[in-house]
mmCIF file of C-alpha atoms in Angstrom:
data_model
loop_
_atom_site.group_PDB
_atom_site.id
_atom_site.type_symbol
_atom_site.label_atom_id
_atom_site.label_comp_id
_atom_site.label_asym_id
_atom_site.label_seq_id
_atom_site.Cartn_x
_atom_site.Cartn_y
_atom_site.Cartn_z
ATOM 1 C CA MET A 1 -22.472 -33.786 -23.361
ATOM 2 C CA ASP A 2 -24.442 -33.184 -26.513
ATOM 3 C CA LYS A 3 -27.609 -31.317 -26.852
ATOM 4 C CA TYR A 4 -30.642 -32.634 -28.290
ATOM 5 C CA ARG A 5 -33.456 -30.970 -30.113
ATOM 6 C CA CYS A 6 -37.364 -32.083 -30.355
ATOM 7 C CA ILE A 7 -38.110 -32.692 -33.890
ATOM 8 C CA ILE A 8 -41.664 -31.517 -33.008
ATOM 9 C CA CYS A 9 -41.150 -28.318 -31.271
ATOM 10 C CA ASP A 10 -37.712 -27.380 -31.207
ATOM 11 C CA TYR A 11 -37.622 -27.677 -27.553
ATOM 12 C CA VAL A 12 -33.451 -27.880 -26.648
ATOM 13 C CA TYR A 13 -32.388 -30.423 -24.105
ATOM 14 C CA ASP A 14 -29.404 -28.820 -22.694
ATOM 15 C CA PRO A 15 -27.634 -31.296 -20.095
ATOM 16 C CA GLU A 16 -25.842 -28.514 -18.353
ATOM 17 C CA LEU A 17 -29.226 -27.036 -17.515
ATOM 18 C CA GLY A 18 -31.228 -30.499 -17.059
ATOM 19 C CA ASP A 19 -35.156 -29.861 -16.933
ATOM 20 C CA PRO A 20 -35.392 -29.429 -13.081
ATOM 21 C CA ASP A 21 -39.198 -28.732 -13.274
ATOM 22 C CA ASN A 22 -39.651 -32.192 -14.440
ATOM 23 C CA GLY A 23 -37.218 -33.939 -12.165
ATOM 24 C CA ILE A 24 -34.107 -33.997 -14.482
ATOM 25 C CA ALA A 25 -31.137 -32.720 -12.346
ATOM 26 C CA PRO A 26 -28.667 -30.296 -13.929
ATOM 27 C CA GLY A 27 -25.656 -32.290 -15.529
ATOM 28 C CA THR A 28 -27.957 -35.377 -16.519
ATOM 29 C CA SER A 29 -27.007 -36.641 -19.934
ATOM 30 C CA PHE A 30 -29.763 -37.139 -22.393
ATOM 31 C CA ASP A 31 -29.210 -41.000 -22.368
ATOM 32 C CA ASP A 32 -29.408 -40.891 -18.470
ATOM 33 C CA ILE A 33 -32.748 -39.406 -18.731
ATOM 34 C CA PRO A 34 -35.941 -42.111 -17.828
ATOM 35 C CA ASP A 35 -37.421 -43.163 -21.138
ATOM 36 C CA ASP A 36 -40.816 -42.084 -19.633
ATOM 37 C CA TRP A 37 -39.654 -38.491 -19.650
ATOM 38 C CA GLY A 38 -41.528 -36.316 -22.284
ATOM 39 C CA CYS A 39 -40.734 -32.965 -23.898
ATOM 40 C CA PRO A 40 -41.795 -30.047 -21.529
ATOM 41 C CA LEU A 41 -43.119 -27.773 -24.345
ATOM 42 C CA CYS A 42 -44.986 -30.584 -26.357
ATOM 43 C CA GLY A 43 -44.919 -33.977 -24.395
ATOM 44 C CA VAL A 44 -43.736 -36.229 -26.740
ATOM 45 C CA ASP A 45 -41.336 -39.010 -25.835
ATOM 46 C CA LYS A 46 -37.557 -39.124 -26.042
ATOM 47 C CA SER A 47 -37.575 -40.769 -29.700
ATOM 48 C CA ASN A 48 -38.336 -37.341 -30.979
ATOM 49 C CA PHE A 49 -35.340 -36.018 -30.278
ATOM 50 C CA GLU A 50 -32.103 -35.754 -32.278
ATOM 51 C CA PRO A 51 -28.723 -34.735 -31.645
ATOM 52 C CA MET A 52 -27.345 -31.170 -32.320
#
């Protein structure tokens, strides 16, 4: 699974780690994250992420 980087703040979403603090379990691919999820650091939506 690919990692994705926020183009605003450089946060990296790693599917192996997920985002458990925001309800995204480890092992969740970026494509499977709900559309209303936002970057944990700056709050922008998924459209502001790019694959690494």
